[in-house]
Amino acid sequence: MSKRQLNRRQRWRIEKIQQERLARAAKKQHQAEADIAHDLEPPQTGLLVAHHGQKVLIEAEDGNRHVCHFRANLLHMVVGDEVIWQAPKSPGDGVVVALAERKTVLKRPDYYGRLKPVAANIDQIFITFAPAPIPSTQLIDRYLVAAELAGITPVLLLNKADLIDPELEEYFAETERMYRHLGYDVLRASATSATGLEALHQRLKGKTSAFVGQSGVGKSSLVNALLPEANLNTQGLSSTSGLGQHTTTTALLFHLPKGGRLIDSPGIREFGLWHIDEHELLAGYPELANLAGECRFRNCTHRHEPGCAWQNAVAEGKVHAERLDNFFRIADTLDSHQRQRYHD
C-alpha cells in the first residue's frame, strides 16, 4: 500500500502544530530555569570532570566537586570542557549555564557519519596498543589521522611491553621504527612491571592528555598504575573472542600527582573516519602529502600508473609500504561507506 500523500495545507498544519509544541516546551524550560535561578549563587568557572547522563560533575576553582544539572542547549558537553556554573544556595545540585570555547575537541562519528565529541581541551593523546589483542597499524593510523585533524599531538604507547614474545620483538621494533621515522614519539610501558612509568609521568606533566585505543590494551590499568587512588575497574581479554572487554563506561578526568590532567575514555575497537574525504585523510600521512603533484599524471590514483611518486618512494624505501597499504585500505572504506549511506 502506498503512503498517503499530504496536500500543502495539511503539511502546513502539521508543521504549525509541531512548532507550537516546541515553543511550549521551550517556554516551560525557560520558566523552570528562571525559577531555579532564584536559588543559585552567582556564576563561576569550573571544569567538567565526569558526565553521567542527565548530570555532570563539575570541579570548582577551589578543587571541590559538585553534581550539576545542565541547560537543554548544552547536551554535547564532554569531559575536559570549561564551563560557567552556579552553585545552589541550599543543599542540592548546581546548574551549568554556559560552555567556554574549546581549544581542541576529539570527536568520533557514528555509523551515519554524525560527529560526536569524546573529550575537550586535550593537548595530547596516547594511542595505546599492546601485544594482545594483536595490534593493527591501520587502527593506529586512524587515530593519527583523527589527532592531526583535531590539532592534538599524538604519542604512540606500547603497553604491556613485558608480555612481548621474543619471537615478535622484531615486529614491534620495526613498527616503532616506522613511526619514529615519521617524527612520532613512541613509548613503552607496563602497568604490571612499572616499566616506563616514570618516563610516562614526565610526558604527562603539565598537559591534558587522553588514552585511546582498543579495549583490552590496558588503558585503565595504566591509569591505576599512574594514579592508584583512581581504582578503575579492569578486565582481561575475552576468552571467547580474544578481544578486549569494555571496562570504562564513561570518560573521567583525573589530576596526576606529578602534574597534568588525564582523561580516561571508553575503549574504541574501531575509530571511524567515514565523515572525511581522501584529501583530509592525507593529514595523517604527511610523507604522502609531501609528494602531492610529483606524479607523472595529474589524475594519478597512485595504485598502478607509471611514474607515480608514491610508488617510486616505496620502491626507494622513502615511504613504508605498510603505510601506503593502510592509506589505500582506509580510503576504500571512506568510499564504500559513502556509497552505503547513499543507498540507505
XYZ file of C-alpha atoms in Angstrom:
344
model
C 0.000 0.000 0.000
C 1.387 3.392 -0.986
C 1.791 6.118 1.594
C -0.943 8.712 1.821
C 0.062 11.939 0.110
C -0.485 15.139 2.132
C -1.520 18.332 0.433
C 0.192 21.645 1.100
C -2.372 22.810 3.679
C -2.091 19.557 5.640
C 1.694 19.782 5.662
C 1.486 23.418 6.823
C -0.890 22.410 9.620
C 1.371 19.620 10.836
C 4.413 21.924 10.830
C 2.470 24.590 12.744
C 1.407 22.114 15.427
C 4.991 20.914 15.764
C 6.291 24.482 16.106
C 3.664 25.245 18.763
C 4.687 22.196 20.751
C 8.353 23.153 20.560
C 7.537 26.706 21.644
C 5.545 25.471 24.655
C 8.363 23.120 25.653
C 10.926 25.931 25.358
C 8.727 28.246 27.440
C 8.416 25.642 30.196
C 12.179 25.065 30.131
C 12.822 28.800 30.347
C 10.405 29.188 33.253
C 11.959 26.259 35.099
C 15.427 27.752 34.681
C 14.153 31.144 35.879
C 12.661 29.553 38.993
C 15.900 27.692 39.726
C 17.991 30.845 39.181
C 16.493 32.477 42.267
C 18.037 29.727 44.410
C 21.526 29.854 42.881
C 24.781 31.573 43.761
C 26.484 33.939 41.240
C 28.091 32.309 38.164
C 31.624 30.929 38.445
C 34.009 28.945 36.257
C 34.520 25.213 36.555
C 35.857 22.097 34.863
C 33.708 19.161 33.746
C 35.381 16.039 35.154
C 32.673 13.385 34.612
C 29.457 13.039 32.626
C 26.649 10.790 33.878
C 23.659 11.085 31.578
C 21.457 13.924 32.804
C 24.005 15.138 35.350
C 27.657 16.164 35.288
C 30.376 16.500 37.896
C 31.936 19.964 37.958
C 35.204 20.835 39.670
C 35.167 24.352 41.127
C 38.188 26.659 41.300
C 38.745 25.636 44.944
C 39.035 21.969 43.898
C 35.719 20.851 45.335
C 33.424 18.878 43.064
C 29.690 19.422 42.626
C 26.916 17.461 40.930
C 25.104 19.687 38.427
C 22.238 19.656 36.016
C 22.754 21.489 32.732
C 20.662 23.580 30.406
C 18.967 21.876 27.493
C 21.133 23.668 24.931
C 24.296 22.121 26.417
C 23.638 18.487 25.519
C 27.024 17.906 23.913
C 29.282 18.829 26.820
C 32.157 16.394 27.394
C 34.858 15.768 29.950
C 37.535 18.437 29.768
C 35.094 21.228 28.969
C 35.489 24.515 30.827
C 32.080 25.792 31.902
C 30.193 28.511 33.729
C 28.064 27.087 36.535
C 26.083 28.201 39.567
C 26.088 26.521 42.955
C 22.827 26.117 44.913
C 22.132 28.407 47.891
C 20.652 25.451 49.762
C 21.618 21.732 49.618
C 21.058 20.323 46.144
C 22.500 20.258 42.633
C 24.110 23.156 40.832
C 23.411 24.184 37.250
C 25.784 24.530 34.288
C 24.665 27.593 32.338
C 27.324 28.083 29.650
C 30.173 26.382 27.843
C 33.523 28.093 27.231
C 35.195 27.983 23.822
C 37.201 24.803 23.309
C 40.867 24.799 22.334
C 40.595 21.309 20.875
C 37.949 18.609 20.747
C 38.360 14.918 19.949
C 35.369 13.603 18.008
C 34.285 10.290 16.587
C 31.490 9.660 14.084
C 28.619 7.244 14.479
C 27.611 4.866 11.667
C 25.791 7.677 9.859
C 28.802 9.981 9.939
C 27.415 12.301 12.622
C 30.280 13.620 14.721
C 30.076 13.259 18.481
C 32.605 14.848 20.851
C 34.528 12.492 23.139
C 36.704 14.875 25.150
C 37.690 18.548 25.031
C 40.744 20.772 25.528
C 43.192 17.896 25.112
C 46.853 18.667 24.426
C 47.933 15.143 23.507
C 46.513 11.666 23.041
C 48.336 8.443 23.787
C 47.488 5.906 21.096
C 47.757 2.784 23.206
C 48.402 -0.689 21.795
C 49.717 -3.941 23.230
C 50.979 -7.413 22.260
C 47.384 -8.641 22.710
C 44.923 -8.008 21.251
C 47.054 -8.170 18.107
C 47.848 -4.547 17.201
C 46.754 -3.110 13.883
C 48.826 -0.355 12.312
C 45.745 0.577 10.301
C 43.913 1.317 13.567
C 46.929 3.293 14.779
C 46.873 5.263 11.528
C 43.171 6.038 12.027
C 43.940 7.573 15.394
C 46.831 9.535 13.903
C 44.533 10.976 11.238
C 41.942 11.924 13.869
C 44.615 13.565 16.034
C 46.104 15.538 13.151
C 42.676 16.802 12.043
C 41.837 17.820 15.629
C 45.155 19.596 16.169
C 46.077 17.255 19.046
C 49.621 15.908 19.465
C 49.698 12.093 19.136
C 52.054 9.832 21.087
C 52.270 6.085 20.473
C 52.310 3.983 23.640
C 53.177 0.278 23.581
C 51.690 -1.035 26.820
C 52.211 -4.477 28.393
C 55.733 -4.345 26.980
C 56.774 -7.085 29.407
C 54.469 -9.532 27.590
C 56.109 -9.255 24.183
C 57.053 -12.688 22.900
C 60.776 -12.754 21.954
C 59.802 -14.023 18.506
C 57.665 -10.896 17.981
C 60.176 -8.406 19.325
C 61.480 -7.557 15.854
C 57.917 -6.969 14.610
C 57.263 -4.431 17.358
C 60.703 -2.870 16.924
C 60.029 -2.399 13.198
C 56.641 -0.846 13.954
C 58.301 1.581 16.352
C 60.978 2.459 13.791
C 58.329 3.115 11.142
C 56.533 5.695 13.274
C 59.649 7.257 14.795
C 60.951 7.800 11.253
C 57.825 9.898 10.657
C 58.561 12.043 13.711
C 56.114 10.459 16.146
C 57.193 9.735 19.712
C 56.862 6.083 20.752
C 56.983 4.975 24.388
C 56.956 1.570 26.039
C 55.324 0.889 29.392
C 53.903 -1.819 31.616
C 51.437 -1.302 34.436
C 52.398 -4.715 35.857
C 56.175 -4.308 35.993
C 56.112 -0.478 36.289
C 58.392 -0.287 33.239
C 58.403 3.159 31.633
C 56.007 4.731 34.143
C 58.424 7.475 35.196
C 59.003 8.497 31.572
C 55.234 8.461 31.080
C 54.732 10.685 34.141
C 57.173 13.209 32.694
C 55.410 13.205 29.328
C 52.036 13.760 31.043
C 53.269 16.563 33.286
C 51.677 19.955 32.700
C 49.352 18.767 29.914
C 45.838 17.454 29.468
C 46.095 14.003 27.946
C 43.880 11.079 26.986
C 44.474 7.387 26.432
C 42.767 5.961 23.344
C 42.933 2.536 21.782
C 41.288 -0.859 21.543
C 39.614 -2.399 24.563
C 41.948 -4.726 26.395
C 45.199 -2.847 25.756
C 45.342 -1.838 29.417
C 44.356 1.827 29.430
C 42.549 1.595 32.781
C 45.398 -0.460 34.268
C 47.816 2.287 33.250
C 45.643 4.908 34.928
C 45.605 2.817 38.113
C 49.389 2.480 37.978
C 49.869 6.219 37.472
C 47.171 7.154 39.961
C 46.354 4.257 42.345
C 43.513 6.105 44.052
C 41.611 6.142 40.742
C 40.822 2.451 41.346
C 39.298 1.891 37.904
C 37.711 -1.431 37.063
C 39.895 -3.579 34.821
C 39.187 -6.715 32.873
C 41.257 -9.000 30.688
C 40.666 -10.233 27.170
C 37.575 -12.227 26.332
C 38.341 -15.956 26.332
C 35.829 -16.356 23.505
C 36.788 -13.588 21.072
C 40.289 -12.687 22.194
C 39.221 -9.040 22.045
C 39.208 -6.526 24.836
C 36.188 -6.212 27.082
C 34.912 -2.711 27.801
C 35.501 -1.720 31.431
C 35.365 2.073 31.165
C 31.763 3.151 30.580
C 32.160 6.909 30.894
C 35.002 9.369 30.425
C 36.642 10.577 33.630
C 39.236 13.289 34.315
C 41.992 12.798 36.881
C 44.668 15.104 38.274
C 48.080 13.444 38.295
C 50.326 13.728 41.380
C 53.274 14.986 39.323
C 51.168 17.489 37.394
C 48.869 17.294 34.426
C 45.375 16.026 33.764
C 44.470 12.632 32.383
C 41.187 11.698 30.707
C 40.306 8.007 30.626
C 37.883 7.416 27.757
C 35.799 4.351 26.865
C 37.628 1.841 24.682
C 37.063 2.110 20.955
C 37.598 -1.002 18.863
C 37.269 0.815 15.562
C 37.747 4.525 15.088
C 35.605 5.502 12.122
C 36.725 8.162 9.657
C 33.623 7.989 7.489
C 32.995 11.716 7.754
C 36.190 12.757 5.952
C 37.357 12.617 2.340
C 40.608 11.339 0.873
C 42.164 14.815 0.921
C 41.575 15.069 4.681
C 42.859 11.531 5.138
C 46.241 12.758 3.885
C 46.565 14.835 7.086
C 47.620 11.638 8.822
C 50.059 10.698 6.061
C 52.469 13.640 5.752
C 55.014 11.540 3.864
C 52.432 11.046 1.106
C 51.060 14.578 1.240
C 54.580 15.916 0.692
C 54.689 14.105 -2.669
C 51.496 15.693 -3.965
C 51.867 16.941 -7.523
C 55.028 14.968 -8.268
C 53.394 12.097 -10.189
C 53.741 11.901 -13.974
C 49.972 12.063 -14.440
C 47.875 14.765 -12.813
C 44.973 12.355 -12.165
C 47.195 9.573 -10.796
C 45.385 7.130 -8.483
C 48.748 6.037 -7.019
C 47.868 2.383 -7.474
C 49.208 1.253 -10.854
C 50.151 4.246 -13.041
C 53.762 4.562 -14.278
C 55.692 7.479 -12.861
C 53.731 7.511 -9.598
C 55.683 9.432 -6.949
C 54.137 7.405 -4.130
C 55.004 4.034 -5.639
C 58.501 5.240 -6.502
C 59.015 6.431 -2.921
C 58.030 2.985 -1.627
C 60.424 1.294 -4.054
C 63.222 3.613 -2.896
C 62.490 2.969 0.787
C 61.436 6.556 1.459
C 57.846 5.563 2.262
C 56.953 2.423 4.188
C 54.867 0.012 2.094
C 52.637 -0.773 5.090
C 51.695 2.884 5.469
C 50.731 3.170 1.803
C 48.694 -0.024 2.062
C 46.928 1.335 5.160
C 46.119 4.544 3.303
C 44.508 2.636 0.441
C 42.527 0.391 2.803
C 41.180 3.323 4.791
C 40.437 5.324 1.633
C 38.436 2.373 0.292
C 36.301 2.319 3.461
C 35.543 6.013 3.004
C 34.219 5.386 -0.498
C 32.256 2.242 0.397
C 30.622 3.843 3.422
C 29.602 6.900 1.451
C 28.019 4.621 -1.152
C 26.198 2.655 1.560
C 24.836 5.836 3.132
C 23.625 6.959 -0.307
C 21.773 3.700 -0.913
C 20.297 3.703 2.615
